[in-house]
Coordinates of C-alpha atoms in Angstrom, one line a residue:
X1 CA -1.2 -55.7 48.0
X2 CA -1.5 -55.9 44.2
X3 CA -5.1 -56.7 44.1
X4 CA -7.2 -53.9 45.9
X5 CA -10.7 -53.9 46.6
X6 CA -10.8 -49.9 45.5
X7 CA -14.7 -49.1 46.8
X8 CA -16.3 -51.4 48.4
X9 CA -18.8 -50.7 51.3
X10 CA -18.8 -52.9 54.1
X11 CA -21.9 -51.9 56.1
X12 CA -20.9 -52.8 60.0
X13 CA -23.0 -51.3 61.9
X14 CA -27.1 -51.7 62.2
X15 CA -28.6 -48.3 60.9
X16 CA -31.7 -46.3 61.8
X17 CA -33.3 -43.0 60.4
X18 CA -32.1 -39.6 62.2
X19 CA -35.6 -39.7 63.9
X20 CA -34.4 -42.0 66.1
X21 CA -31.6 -41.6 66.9
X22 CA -31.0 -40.4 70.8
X23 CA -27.9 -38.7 72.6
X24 CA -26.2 -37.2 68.7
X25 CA -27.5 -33.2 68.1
X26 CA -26.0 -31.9 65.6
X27 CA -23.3 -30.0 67.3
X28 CA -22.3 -33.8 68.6
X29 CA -22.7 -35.4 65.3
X30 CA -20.3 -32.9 63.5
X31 CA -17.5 -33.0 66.4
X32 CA -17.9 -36.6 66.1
X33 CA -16.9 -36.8 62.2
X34 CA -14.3 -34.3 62.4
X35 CA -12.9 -36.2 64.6
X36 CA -13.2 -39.5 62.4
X37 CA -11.7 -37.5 59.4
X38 CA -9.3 -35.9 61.2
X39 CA -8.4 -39.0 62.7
X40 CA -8.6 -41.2 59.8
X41 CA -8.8 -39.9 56.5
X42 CA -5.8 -40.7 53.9
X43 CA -5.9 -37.2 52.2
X44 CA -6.3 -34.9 55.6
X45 CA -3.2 -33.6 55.9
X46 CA -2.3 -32.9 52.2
X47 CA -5.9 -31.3 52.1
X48 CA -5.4 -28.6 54.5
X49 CA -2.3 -27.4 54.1
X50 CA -3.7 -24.3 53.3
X51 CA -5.1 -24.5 57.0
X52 CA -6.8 -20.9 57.3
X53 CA -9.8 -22.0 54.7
X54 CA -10.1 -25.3 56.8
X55 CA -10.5 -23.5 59.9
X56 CA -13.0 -21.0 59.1
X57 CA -15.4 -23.7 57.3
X58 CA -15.1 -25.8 60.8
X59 CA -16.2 -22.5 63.1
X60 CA -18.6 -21.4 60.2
X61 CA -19.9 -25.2 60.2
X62 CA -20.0 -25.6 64.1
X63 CA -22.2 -21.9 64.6
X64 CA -24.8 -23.4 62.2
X65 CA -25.4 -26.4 63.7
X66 CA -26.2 -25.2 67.2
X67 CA -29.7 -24.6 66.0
X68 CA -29.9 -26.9 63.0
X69 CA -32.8 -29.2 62.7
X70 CA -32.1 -32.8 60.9
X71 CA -32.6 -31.9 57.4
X72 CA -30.2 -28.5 58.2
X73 CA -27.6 -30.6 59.6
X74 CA -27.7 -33.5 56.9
X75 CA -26.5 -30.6 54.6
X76 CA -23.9 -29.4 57.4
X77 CA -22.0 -32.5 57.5
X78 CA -22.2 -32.6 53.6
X79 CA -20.9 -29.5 53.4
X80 CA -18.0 -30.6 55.7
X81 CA -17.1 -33.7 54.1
X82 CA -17.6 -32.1 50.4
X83 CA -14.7 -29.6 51.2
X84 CA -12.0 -32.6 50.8
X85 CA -13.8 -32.7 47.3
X86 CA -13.1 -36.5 46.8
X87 CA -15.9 -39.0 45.5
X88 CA -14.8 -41.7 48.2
X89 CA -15.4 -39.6 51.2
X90 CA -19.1 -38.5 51.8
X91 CA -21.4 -38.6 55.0
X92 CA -25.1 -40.0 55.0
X93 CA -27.4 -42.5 56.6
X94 CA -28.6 -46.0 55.4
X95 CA -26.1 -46.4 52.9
X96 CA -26.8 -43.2 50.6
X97 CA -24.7 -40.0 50.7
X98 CA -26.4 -36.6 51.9
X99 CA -27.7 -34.1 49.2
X100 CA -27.2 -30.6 49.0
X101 CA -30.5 -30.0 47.8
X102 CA -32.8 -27.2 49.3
X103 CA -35.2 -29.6 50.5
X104 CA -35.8 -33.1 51.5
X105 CA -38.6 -33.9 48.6
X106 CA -38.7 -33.5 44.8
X107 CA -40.5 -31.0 43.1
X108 CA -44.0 -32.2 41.3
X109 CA -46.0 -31.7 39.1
X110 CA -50.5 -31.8 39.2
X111 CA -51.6 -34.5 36.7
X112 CA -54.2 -37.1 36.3
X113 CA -52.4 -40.2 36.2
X114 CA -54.9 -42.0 34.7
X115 CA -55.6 -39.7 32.0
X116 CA -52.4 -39.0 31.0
X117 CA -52.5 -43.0 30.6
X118 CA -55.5 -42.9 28.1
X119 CA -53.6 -39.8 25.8
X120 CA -50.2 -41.4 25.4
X121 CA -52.2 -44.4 24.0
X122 CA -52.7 -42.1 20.4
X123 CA -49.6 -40.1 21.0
X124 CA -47.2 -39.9 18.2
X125 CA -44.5 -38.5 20.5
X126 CA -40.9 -40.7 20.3
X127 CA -40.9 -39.5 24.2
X128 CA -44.0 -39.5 25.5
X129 CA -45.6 -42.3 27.3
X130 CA -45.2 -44.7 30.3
X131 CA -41.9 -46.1 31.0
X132 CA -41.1 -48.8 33.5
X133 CA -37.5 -49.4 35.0
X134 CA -35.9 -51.3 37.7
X135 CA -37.6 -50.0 40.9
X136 CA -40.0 -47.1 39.1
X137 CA -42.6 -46.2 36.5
X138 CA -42.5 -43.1 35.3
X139 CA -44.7 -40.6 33.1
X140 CA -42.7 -38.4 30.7
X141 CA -44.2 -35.4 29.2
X142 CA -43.4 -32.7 26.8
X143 CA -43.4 -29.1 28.1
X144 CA -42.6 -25.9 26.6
X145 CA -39.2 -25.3 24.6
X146 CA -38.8 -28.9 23.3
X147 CA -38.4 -30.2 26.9
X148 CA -40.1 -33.1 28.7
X149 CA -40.3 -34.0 31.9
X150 CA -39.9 -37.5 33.7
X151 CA -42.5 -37.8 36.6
X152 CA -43.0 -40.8 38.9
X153 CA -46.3 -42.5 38.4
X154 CA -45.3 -45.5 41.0
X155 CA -42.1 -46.4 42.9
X156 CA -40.6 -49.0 45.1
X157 CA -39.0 -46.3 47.3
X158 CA -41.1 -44.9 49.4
X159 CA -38.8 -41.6 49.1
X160 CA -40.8 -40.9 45.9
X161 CA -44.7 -40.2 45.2
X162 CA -46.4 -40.2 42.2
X163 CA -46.2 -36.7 40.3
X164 CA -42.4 -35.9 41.8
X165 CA -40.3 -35.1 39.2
X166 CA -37.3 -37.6 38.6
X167 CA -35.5 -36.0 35.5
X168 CA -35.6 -33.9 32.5
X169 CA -34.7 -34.2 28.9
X170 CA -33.5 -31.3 26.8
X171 CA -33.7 -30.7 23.1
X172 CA -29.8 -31.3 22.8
X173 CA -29.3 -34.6 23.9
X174 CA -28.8 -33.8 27.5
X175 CA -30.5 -34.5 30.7
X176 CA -30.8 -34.0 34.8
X177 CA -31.6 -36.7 36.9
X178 CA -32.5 -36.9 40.6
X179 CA -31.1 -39.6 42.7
X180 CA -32.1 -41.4 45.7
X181 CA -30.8 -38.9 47.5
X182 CA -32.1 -35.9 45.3
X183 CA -28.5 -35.3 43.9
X184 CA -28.5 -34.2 40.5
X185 CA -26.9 -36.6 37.6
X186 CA -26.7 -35.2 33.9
X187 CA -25.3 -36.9 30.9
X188 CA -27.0 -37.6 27.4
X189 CA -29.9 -39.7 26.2
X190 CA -30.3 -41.9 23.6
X191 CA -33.5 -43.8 21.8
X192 CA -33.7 -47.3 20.7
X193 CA -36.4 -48.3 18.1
X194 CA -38.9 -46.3 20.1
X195 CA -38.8 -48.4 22.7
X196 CA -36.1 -48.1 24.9
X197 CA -34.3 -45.1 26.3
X198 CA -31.3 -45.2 27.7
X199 CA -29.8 -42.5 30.1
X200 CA -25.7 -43.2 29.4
X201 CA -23.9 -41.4 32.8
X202 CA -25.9 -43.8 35.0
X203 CA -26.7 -46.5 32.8
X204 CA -30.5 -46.2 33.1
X205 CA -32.5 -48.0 30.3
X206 CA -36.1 -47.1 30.7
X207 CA -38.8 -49.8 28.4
X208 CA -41.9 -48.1 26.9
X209 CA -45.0 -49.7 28.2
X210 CA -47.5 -46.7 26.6
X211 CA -47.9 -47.0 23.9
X212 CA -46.8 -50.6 23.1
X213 CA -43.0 -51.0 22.1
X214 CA -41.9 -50.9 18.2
X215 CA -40.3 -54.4 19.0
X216 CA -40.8 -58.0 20.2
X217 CA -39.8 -59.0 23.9
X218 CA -37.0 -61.1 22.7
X219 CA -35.9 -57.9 20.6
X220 CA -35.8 -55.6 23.9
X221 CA -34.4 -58.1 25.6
X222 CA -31.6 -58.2 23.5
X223 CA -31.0 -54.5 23.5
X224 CA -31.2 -54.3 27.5
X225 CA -28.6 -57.0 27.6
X226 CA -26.6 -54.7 25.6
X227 CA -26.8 -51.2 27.3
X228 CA -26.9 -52.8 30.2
X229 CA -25.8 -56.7 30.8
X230 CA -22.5 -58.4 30.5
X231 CA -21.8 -60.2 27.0
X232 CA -19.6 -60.8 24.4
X233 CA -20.5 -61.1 20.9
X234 CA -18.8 -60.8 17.3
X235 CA -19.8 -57.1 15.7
X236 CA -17.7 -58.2 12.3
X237 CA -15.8 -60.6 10.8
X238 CA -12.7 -58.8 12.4
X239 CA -14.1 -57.2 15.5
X240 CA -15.3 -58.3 19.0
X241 CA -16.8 -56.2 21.8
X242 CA -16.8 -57.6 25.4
X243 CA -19.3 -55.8 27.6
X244 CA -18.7 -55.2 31.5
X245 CA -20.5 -53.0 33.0
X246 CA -19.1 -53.4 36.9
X247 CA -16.2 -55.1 38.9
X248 CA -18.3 -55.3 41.9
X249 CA -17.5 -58.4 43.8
X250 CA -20.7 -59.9 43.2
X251 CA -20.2 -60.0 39.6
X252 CA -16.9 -61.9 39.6
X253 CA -17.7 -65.4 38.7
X254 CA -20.3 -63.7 35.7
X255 CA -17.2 -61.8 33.9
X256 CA -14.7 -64.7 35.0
X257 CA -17.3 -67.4 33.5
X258 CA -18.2 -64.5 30.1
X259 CA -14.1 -64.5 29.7
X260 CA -14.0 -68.4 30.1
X261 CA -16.7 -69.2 27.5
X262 CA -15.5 -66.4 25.1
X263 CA -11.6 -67.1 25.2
X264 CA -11.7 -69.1 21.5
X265 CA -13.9 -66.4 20.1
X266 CA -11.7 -63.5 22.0
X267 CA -8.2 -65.0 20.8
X268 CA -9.3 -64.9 17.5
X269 CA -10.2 -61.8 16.7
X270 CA -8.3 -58.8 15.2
X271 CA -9.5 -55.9 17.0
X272 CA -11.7 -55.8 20.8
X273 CA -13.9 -53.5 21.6
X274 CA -13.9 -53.5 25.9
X275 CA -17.4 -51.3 27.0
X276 CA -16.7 -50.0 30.5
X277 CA -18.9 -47.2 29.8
X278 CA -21.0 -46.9 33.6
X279 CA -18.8 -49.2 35.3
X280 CA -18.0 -47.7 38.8
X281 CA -15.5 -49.9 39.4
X282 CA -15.1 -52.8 43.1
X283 CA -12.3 -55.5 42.9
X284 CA -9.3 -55.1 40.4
X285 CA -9.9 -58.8 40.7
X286 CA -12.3 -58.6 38.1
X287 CA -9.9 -57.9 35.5
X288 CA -7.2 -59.9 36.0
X289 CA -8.0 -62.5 33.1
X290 CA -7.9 -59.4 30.6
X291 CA -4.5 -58.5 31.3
X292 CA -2.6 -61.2 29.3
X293 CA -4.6 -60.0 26.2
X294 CA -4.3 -56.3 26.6
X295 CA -0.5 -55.9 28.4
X296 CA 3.0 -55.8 27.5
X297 CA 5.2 -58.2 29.3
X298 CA 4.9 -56.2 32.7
X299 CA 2.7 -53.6 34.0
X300 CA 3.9 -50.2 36.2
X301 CA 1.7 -50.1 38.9
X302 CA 1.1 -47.3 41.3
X303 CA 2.3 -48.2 45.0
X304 CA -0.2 -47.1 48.3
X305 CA 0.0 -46.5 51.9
X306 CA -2.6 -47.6 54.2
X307 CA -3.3 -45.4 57.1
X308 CA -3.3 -47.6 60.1
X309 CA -6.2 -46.7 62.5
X310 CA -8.0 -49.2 64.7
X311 CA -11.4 -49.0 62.5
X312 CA -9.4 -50.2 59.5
X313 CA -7.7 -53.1 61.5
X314 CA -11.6 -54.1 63.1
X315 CA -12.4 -54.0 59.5
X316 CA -9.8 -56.5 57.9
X317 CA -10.2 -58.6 60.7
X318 CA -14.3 -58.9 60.2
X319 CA -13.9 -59.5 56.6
X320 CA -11.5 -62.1 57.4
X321 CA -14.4 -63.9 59.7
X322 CA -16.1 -64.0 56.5
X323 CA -14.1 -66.0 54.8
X324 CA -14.8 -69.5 54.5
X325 CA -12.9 -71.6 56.9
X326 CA -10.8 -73.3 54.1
X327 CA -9.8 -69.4 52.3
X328 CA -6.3 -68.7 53.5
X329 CA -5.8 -65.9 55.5
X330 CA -1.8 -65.6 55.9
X331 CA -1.8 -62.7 54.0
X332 CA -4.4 -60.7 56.0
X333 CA -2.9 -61.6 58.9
X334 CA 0.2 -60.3 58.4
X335 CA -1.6 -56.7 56.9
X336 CA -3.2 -56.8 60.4
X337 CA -0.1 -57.5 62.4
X338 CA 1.7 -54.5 60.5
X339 CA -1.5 -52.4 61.4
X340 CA -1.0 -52.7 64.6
X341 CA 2.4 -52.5 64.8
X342 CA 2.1 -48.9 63.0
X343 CA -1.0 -47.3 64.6
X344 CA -1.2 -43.4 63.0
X345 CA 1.4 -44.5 60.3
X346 CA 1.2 -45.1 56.9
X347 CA 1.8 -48.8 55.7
X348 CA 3.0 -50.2 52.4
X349 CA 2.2 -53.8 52.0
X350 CA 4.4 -54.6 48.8
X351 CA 7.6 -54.1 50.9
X352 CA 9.2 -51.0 49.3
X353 CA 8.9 -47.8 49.8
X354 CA 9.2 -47.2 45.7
X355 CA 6.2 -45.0 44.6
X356 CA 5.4 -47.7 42.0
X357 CA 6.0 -51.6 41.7
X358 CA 6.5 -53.8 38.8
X359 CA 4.2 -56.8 38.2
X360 CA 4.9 -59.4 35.1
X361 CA 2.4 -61.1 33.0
X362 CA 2.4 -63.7 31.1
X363 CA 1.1 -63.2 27.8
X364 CA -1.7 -64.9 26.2
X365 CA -0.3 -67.2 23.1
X366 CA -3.2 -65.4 21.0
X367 CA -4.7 -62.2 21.4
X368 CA -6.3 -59.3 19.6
X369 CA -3.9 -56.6 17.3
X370 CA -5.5 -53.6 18.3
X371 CA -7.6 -53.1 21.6
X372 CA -10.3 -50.0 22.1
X373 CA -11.9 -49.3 25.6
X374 CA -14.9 -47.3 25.9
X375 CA -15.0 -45.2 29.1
X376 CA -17.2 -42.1 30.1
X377 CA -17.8 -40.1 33.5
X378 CA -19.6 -43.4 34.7
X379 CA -16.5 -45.0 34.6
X380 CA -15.1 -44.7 38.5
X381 CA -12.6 -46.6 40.9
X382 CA -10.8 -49.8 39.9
X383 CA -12.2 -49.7 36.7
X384 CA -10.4 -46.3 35.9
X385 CA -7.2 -47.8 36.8
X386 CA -7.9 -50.3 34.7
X387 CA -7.7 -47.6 32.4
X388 CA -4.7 -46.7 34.2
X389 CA -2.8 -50.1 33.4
X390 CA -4.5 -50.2 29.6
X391 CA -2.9 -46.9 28.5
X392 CA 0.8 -48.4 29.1
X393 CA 0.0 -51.1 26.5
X394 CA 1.1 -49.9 23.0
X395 CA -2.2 -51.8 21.2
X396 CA -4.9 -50.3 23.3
X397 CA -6.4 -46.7 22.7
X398 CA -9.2 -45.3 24.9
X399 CA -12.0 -43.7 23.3
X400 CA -14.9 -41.6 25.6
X401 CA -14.9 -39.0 27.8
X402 CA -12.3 -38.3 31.1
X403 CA -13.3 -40.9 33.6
X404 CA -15.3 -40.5 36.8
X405 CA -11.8 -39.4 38.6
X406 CA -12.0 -41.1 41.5
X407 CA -8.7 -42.8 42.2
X408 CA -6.2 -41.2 44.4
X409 CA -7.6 -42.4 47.8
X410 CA -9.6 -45.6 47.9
X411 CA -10.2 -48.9 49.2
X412 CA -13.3 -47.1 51.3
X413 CA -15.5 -48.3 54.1
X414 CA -18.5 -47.4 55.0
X415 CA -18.4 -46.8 58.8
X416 CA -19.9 -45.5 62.0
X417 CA -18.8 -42.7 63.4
X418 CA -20.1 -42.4 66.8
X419 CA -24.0 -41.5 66.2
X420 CA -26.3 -44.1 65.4
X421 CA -28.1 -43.5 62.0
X422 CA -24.9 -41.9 60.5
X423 CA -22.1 -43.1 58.6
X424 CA -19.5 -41.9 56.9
X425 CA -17.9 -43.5 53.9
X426 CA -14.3 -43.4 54.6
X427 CA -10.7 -44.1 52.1
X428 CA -8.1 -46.1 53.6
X429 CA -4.6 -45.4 51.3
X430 CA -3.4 -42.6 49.6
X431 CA -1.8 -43.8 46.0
X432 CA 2.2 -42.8 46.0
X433 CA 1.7 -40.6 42.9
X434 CA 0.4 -37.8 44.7
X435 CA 0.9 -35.1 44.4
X436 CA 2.5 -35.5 41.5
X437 CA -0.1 -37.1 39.5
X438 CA -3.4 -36.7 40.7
X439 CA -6.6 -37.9 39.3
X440 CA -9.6 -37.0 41.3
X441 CA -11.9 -35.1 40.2
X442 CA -10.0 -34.7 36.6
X443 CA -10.0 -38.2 35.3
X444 CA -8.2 -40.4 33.5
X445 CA -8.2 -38.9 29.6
X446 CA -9.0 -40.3 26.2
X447 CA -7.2 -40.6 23.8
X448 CA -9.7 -40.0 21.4
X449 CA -12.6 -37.6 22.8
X450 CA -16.0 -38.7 21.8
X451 CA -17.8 -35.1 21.6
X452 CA -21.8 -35.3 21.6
X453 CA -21.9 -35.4 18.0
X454 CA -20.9 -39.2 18.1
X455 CA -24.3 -40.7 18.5
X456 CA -23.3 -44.7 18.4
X457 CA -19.8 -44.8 20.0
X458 CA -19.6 -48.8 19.0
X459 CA -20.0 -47.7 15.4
X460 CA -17.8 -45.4 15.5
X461 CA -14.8 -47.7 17.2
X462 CA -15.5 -50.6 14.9
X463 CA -14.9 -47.9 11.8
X464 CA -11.2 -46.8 13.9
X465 CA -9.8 -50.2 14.1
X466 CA -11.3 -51.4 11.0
X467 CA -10.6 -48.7 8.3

């Protein structure tokens, strides 16, 4: 199967909060997900070899939740599903992973909203004001030591209130975010004309509403299209830079019709600039038109082995209903009749049991001399083994940070596991490397590291290829 879907949730089961759920304690819901990873999960076995440590967190684990309330055992099954420390396994509840955080709510902070509206008016501040994003508006203040606080002043989730404290910005560069689940993010911050701040490691861009912006609306729209969008555009005379910010499935025909309109303009230049920075990856489909301009003649691709389990065959053969009626479906079939065939087992679809596979490409008449990809801890799943592929092409260097590492065990499902209101986000192959070569949790690795002291990291690559 050369073309994996490496994390894509399918959501099969109709979820409700732990309130309501009836007939799962917590004892029940953690036998029941043991069981699930025991049962299912890719990595288990090469995970607890050392089999004494694995023991004594599943006693340690199974005496807390006796008397654990929800928000106690939330944590407990976190705990348990964080031990196999990969980013594709993780246990939560309508569609968001568990934190680890002491408590179920942010911490706030007292202030008179519509005060603090009426001061940042005259404020002089680069950072303080109102600033509105997708799904929030949010307050940010400056405290003590040079560092300023990010408070919501309205949300679309009701999981926030106005005055909770969504993040922090430090006098280096740096900052700490809180998720929807009150996991903590940190990367660096950047400013744009006063008007727009951008949080790079989860590819936040936050638009100043007070005081007014620096910049016309068609100016900031143009910049959010930039951090943010997909495009393409000429930087120089010599150099491109294509934009794609995911390979989820639901932004195939936008980078397939972006490629399509750009091909002319892509062919012809001498260097491209491919921003991946915050892409977390979806369908290895979504790079498939890139490869004739960035390969050699063939690529060396990692081989996998599906664990065949019956939730993995019910899951192939519901996507398959959701094909249309005129999509062929031999291939699927025949995954699914090999399932079955091997319940417990491991399966390789590409019909050798060689840890790698070869696969040709035809290369594009015309393409770009020398290729740079951007890529930084935001940059997770199939689009790190695009990075993968990239590296084994003599005319493409990666500049960034290591990857998101997240690419030993994929193709993950979001699943139930036996109590309504849970799920567990579950990988379905292991890649033939291991153990070898593993990458989770380290990353794939620049070439060339991009410390904090690089402020524009375009800039900079349009200077390597150019000088």
């Amino acid at each position: 199967m050369k073309r994996l879907l490496l994390c894509l949730a399918f959501n099969m089961f109709s979820l409700s909060m732990y309130a309501q759920q009836t007939g799962c304690n917590c004892t029940v819901a953690l036998e029941k997900l043991i069981k699930k990873v025991e049962g299912e999960y890719p990595g288990f076995e090469a995970k607890t070899k050392e089999g004494s440590s694995y023991e004594e967190l599943k006693q340690h684990l199974t005496r807390e939740a006796k008397n654990a309330d929800s928000t106690a055992c939330e944590k407990i099954l976190k705990k348990y599903t964080d031990f196999f420390k990969d980013p594709h396994l993780w246990v939560g509840s309508n569609g968001a992973p568990f934190s680890s955080g002491s408590s179920g709510s942010a911490a706030s902070i007292v202030i008179d909203i519509p005060d603090f509206r009426e001061k940042m008016k005259l404020t002089r501040d680069t950072l303080e004001g109102v600033w509105s994003t997708e799904g929030y508006k949010i307050g940010i203040k400056k405290g003590s030591s040079n560092e300023y606080t990010g408070f919501i002043i309205a949300a679309a989730s009701t999981q926030w209130k106005a005055g909770d404290i969504k993040f922090r910005l430090f006098p280096d560069g740096s900052f700490e975010y809180l998720m929807l689940d009150r996991s903590k993010k940190t990367g660096h911050y950047h400013m744009h004309k006063k008007s727009i701040l951008f949080l790079d490691a989860i590819s936040m861009a936050l638009v100043r509403e007070v005081p007014s912006p620096s910049v016309s609306a068609a100016q900031l729209e143009e910049k959010l299209t930039e951090l943010t969008g997909f495009y393409f555009k000429k930087l120089s005379a010599r150099t491109s830079i294509l934009k794609l910010p995911s390979f989820e499935y639901r932004y195939l025909q936008k980078i397939e019709e972006l490629i399509s309109q750009h091909r002319m303009q892509m062919e012809g230049s001498e260097n491209l600039i491919i921003d991946l920075r915050g892409n977390p990856g979806g369908t290895t489909d979504a790079y498939q038109q890139l490869l004739p301009y960035i390969s050699g003649k063939s690529i060396r691709n990692t081989g996998t082995e599906f664990l065949s389990t019956q939730t993995y065959i019910g899951n192939l053969q519901t996507y398959k209903k959701s094909l249309d009626k005129n999509t062929p479906t031999d291939q699927i079939d025949k995954q699914i009749d090999k399932l079955k065939e091997n319940l417990g087992k491991f399966v390789n679809f590409s019909g050798t049991d060689k840890p790698a596979y070869i696969e040709k490409v035809e290369l594009a008449a015309k393409s770009p001399r020398q290729i740079v990809i951007l890529a930084d801890k935001g940059t997770g799943s199939s689009a790190e083994y695009f990075l993968f592929i990239a590296k084994q092409s003599k005319k493409v260097k990666l500049l960034g940070t290591p990857s998101s590492g997240a690419l030993d065990y994929g193709n993950a499902y979001q699943v139930d596991f036996g109590c309504p209101g849970y799920e567990v986000f579950i990988p379905t192959y292991r890649a033939m490397r291991l153990p070898d070569y593993p990458i989770d949790n380290i990353g794939i690795q620049p070439d060339i590291y991009m410390d904090s002291s690089v402020e524009d990291w375009v800039e900079f690559a349009v200077r390597y290829v150019e000088e």
